[in-house]
PDB file of C-alpha atoms in Angstrom:
ATOM      1  CA  MET A 341      80.001 134.319 117.023  1.00  0.00           C
ATOM      2  CA  TYR A 342      81.952 136.868 115.218  1.00  0.00           C
ATOM      3  CA  GLY A 343      85.770 134.781 115.554  1.00  0.00           C
ATOM      4  CA  VAL A 344      83.784 131.856 114.231  1.00  0.00           C
ATOM      5  CA  THR A 345      82.991 133.585 110.661  1.00  0.00           C
ATOM      6  CA  GLU A 346      86.033 135.494 110.246  1.00  0.00           C
ATOM      7  CA  SER A 347      87.790 132.476 110.842  1.00  0.00           C
ATOM      8  CA  TYR A 348      85.907 131.106 107.812  1.00  0.00           C
ATOM      9  CA  GLN A 349      86.582 133.963 105.773  1.00  0.00           C
ATOM     10  CA  ARG A 350      90.315 133.844 106.810  1.00  0.00           C
ATOM     11  CA  LEU A 351      90.024 129.844 105.550  1.00  0.00           C
ATOM     12  CA  PHE A 352      88.884 130.621 102.525  1.00  0.00           C
ATOM     13  CA  LEU A 353      90.751 133.754 101.639  1.00  0.00           C
ATOM     14  CA  PHE A 354      93.903 131.126 102.116  1.00  0.00           C
ATOM     15  CA  TYR A 355      93.074 128.230 100.159  1.00  0.00           C
ATOM     16  CA  PHE A 356      91.059 129.922  97.269  1.00  0.00           C
ATOM     17  CA  LEU A 357      92.822 133.177  96.589  1.00  0.00           C
ATOM     18  CA  LYS A 358      96.531 132.694  98.269  1.00  0.00           C
ATOM     19  CA  VAL A 359      97.517 129.418  97.705  1.00  0.00           C
ATOM     20  CA  PRO A 360      96.738 129.051  94.175  1.00  0.00           C
ATOM     21  CA  PHE A 361      98.690 132.177  93.061  1.00  0.00           C
ATOM     22  CA  GLU A 362     101.733 130.336  95.038  1.00  0.00           C
ATOM     23  CA  ILE A 363     101.638 127.348  93.348  1.00  0.00           C
ATOM     24  CA  ILE A 364     101.159 128.516  89.977  1.00  0.00           C
ATOM     25  CA  PRO A 365     104.206 130.560  89.921  1.00  0.00           C
ATOM     26  CA  GLN A 366     106.360 127.672  91.262  1.00  0.00           C
ATOM     27  CA  PHE A 367     105.088 125.213  88.258  1.00  0.00           C
ATOM     28  CA  ILE A 368     106.186 128.395  85.809  1.00  0.00           C
ATOM     29  CA  TYR A 369     109.519 127.914  87.502  1.00  0.00           C
ATOM     30  CA  LEU A 370     109.431 124.475  87.165  1.00  0.00           C
ATOM     31  CA  LEU A 371     108.912 124.476  83.680  1.00  0.00           C
ATOM     32  CA  ILE A 372     111.479 126.528  82.584  1.00  0.00           C
ATOM     33  CA  GLY A 373     114.210 124.692  85.152  1.00  0.00           C
ATOM     34  CA  HIS A 374     114.591 127.654  88.072  1.00  0.00           C
ATOM     35  CA  LYS A 375     115.698 126.454  91.067  1.00  0.00           C
ATOM     36  CA  ARG A 376     112.893 127.948  93.171  1.00  0.00           C
ATOM     37  CA  ALA A 377     110.245 125.183  92.455  1.00  0.00           C
ATOM     38  CA  VAL A 378     110.520 124.086  96.347  1.00  0.00           C
ATOM     39  CA  TYR A 379     106.594 122.734  96.175  1.00  0.00           C
ATOM     40  CA  PHE A 380     107.043 120.314  93.076  1.00  0.00           C
ATOM     41  CA  GLN A 381     110.426 118.457  94.022  1.00  0.00           C
ATOM     42  CA  SER A 382     108.139 115.562  95.308  1.00  0.00           C
ATOM     43  CA  ASN A 383     106.686 113.650  92.042  1.00  0.00           C
ATOM     44  CA  PHE A 384     103.330 113.761  93.297  1.00  0.00           C
ATOM     45  CA  ASN A 385     103.232 117.283  93.685  1.00  0.00           C
ATOM     46  CA  ARG A 386     104.183 117.600  89.640  1.00  0.00           C
ATOM     47  CA  ILE A 387     101.291 115.199  88.493  1.00  0.00           C
ATOM     48  CA  GLN A 388      98.705 117.773  90.670  1.00  0.00           C
ATOM     49  CA  LEU A 389      98.745 121.049  88.649  1.00  0.00           C
ATOM     50  CA  PRO A 390      98.016 119.175  85.350  1.00  0.00           C
ATOM     51  CA  THR A 391      96.098 116.719  86.584  1.00  0.00           C
ATOM     52  CA  LEU A 392      93.593 120.049  87.874  1.00  0.00           C
ATOM     53  CA  PHE A 393      94.385 121.513  84.375  1.00  0.00           C
ATOM     54  CA  ALA A 394      92.919 118.190  82.935  1.00  0.00           C
ATOM     55  CA  LEU A 395      90.065 117.846  85.107  1.00  0.00           C
ATOM     56  CA  VAL A 396      88.979 121.288  84.192  1.00  0.00           C
ATOM     57  CA  PHE A 397      89.280 120.400  80.383  1.00  0.00           C
ATOM     58  CA  PHE A 398      87.067 117.173  81.070  1.00  0.00           C
ATOM     59  CA  ALA A 399      84.995 118.982  83.070  1.00  0.00           C
ATOM     60  CA  ILE A 400      84.273 121.674  80.135  1.00  0.00           C
ATOM     61  CA  ALA A 401      84.335 119.019  77.558  1.00  0.00           C
ATOM     62  CA  GLU A 402      81.817 116.708  78.586  1.00  0.00           C
ATOM     63  CA  LEU A 403      79.305 120.056  79.557  1.00  0.00           C
ATOM     64  CA  CYS A 404      79.720 121.163  76.035  1.00  0.00           C
ATOM     65  CA  TYR A 405      80.104 117.995  74.069  1.00  0.00           C
ATOM     66  CA  PRO A 406      78.269 115.143  76.034  1.00  0.00           C
ATOM     67  CA  GLN A 407      78.682 112.618  73.577  1.00  0.00           C
ATOM     68  CA  ALA A 408      81.084 109.592  74.546  1.00  0.00           C
ATOM     69  CA  THR A 409      83.997 109.794  71.892  1.00  0.00           C
ATOM     70  CA  ASP A 410      86.966 107.959  72.270  1.00  0.00           C
ATOM     71  CA  PHE A 411      88.521 111.211  73.369  1.00  0.00           C
ATOM     72  CA  LEU A 412      86.803 111.808  76.167  1.00  0.00           C
ATOM     73  CA  LEU A 413      86.320 108.158  77.064  1.00  0.00           C
ATOM     74  CA  ILE A 414      90.415 107.456  77.255  1.00  0.00           C
ATOM     75  CA  SER A 415      90.908 111.298  78.693  1.00  0.00           C
ATOM     76  CA  GLY A 416      87.913 110.002  81.828  1.00  0.00           C
ATOM     77  CA  ILE A 417      89.934 107.116  82.468  1.00  0.00           C
ATOM     78  CA  ALA A 418      93.679 108.853  82.736  1.00  0.00           C
ATOM     79  CA  VAL A 419      92.378 111.260  84.567  1.00  0.00           C
ATOM     80  CA  ASN A 420      90.362 108.659  86.837  1.00  0.00           C
ATOM     81  CA  PHE A 421      93.739 106.728  87.262  1.00  0.00           C
ATOM     82  CA  ILE A 422      95.449 109.933  88.059  1.00  0.00           C
ATOM     83  CA  LEU A 423      92.487 110.659  90.971  1.00  0.00           C
ATOM     84  CA  TRP A 424      93.177 107.564  91.956  1.00  0.00           C
ATOM     85  CA  ALA A 425      97.231 107.492  92.596  1.00  0.00           C
ATOM     86  CA  LEU A 426      97.101 111.284  94.169  1.00  0.00           C
ATOM     87  CA  SER A 427      94.270 109.794  97.069  1.00  0.00           C
ATOM     88  CA  PHE A 428      96.752 107.374  98.071  1.00  0.00           C
ATOM     89  CA  GLN A 429      99.348 110.551  98.787  1.00  0.00           C
ATOM     90  CA  TYR A 430      96.627 111.902 101.006  1.00  0.00           C
ATOM     91  CA  LEU A 431      96.096 109.048 102.629  1.00  0.00           C
ATOM     92  CA  GLU A 432      99.935 108.871 103.330  1.00  0.00           C
ATOM     93  CA  VAL A 433     100.106 112.603 104.623  1.00  0.00           C
ATOM     94  CA  HIS A 434      97.395 112.485 106.904  1.00  0.00           C
ATOM     95  CA  ASN A 435      97.487 109.497 109.331  1.00  0.00           C
ATOM     96  CA  THR A 436      93.918 110.409 110.681  1.00  0.00           C
ATOM     97  CA  ALA A 437      92.164 110.082 106.909  1.00  0.00           C
ATOM     98  CA  GLY A 438      92.636 106.170 106.894  1.00  0.00           C
TER      99      GLY A 438
END
């Protein structure tokens, strides 16, 4: 019983604390042209972090200013298509997903 709880805690700590703090410096390395940006050698991985920031910005904008302006509509469509394209990468990487 305690082993299962400890396992979930480790997974939570790994995916919500360790992984973001490892990927963000790699994105900064990519922006400055450093060779240590190993994670972002794939083109799909280069799209993931900016898409996450765009999605968070879009969600906050929709919550604070929920009226449908052209900018929010176009950004919502763009984020939707990018997330759709990134879902194909998930299906290619994980054979059991599809």
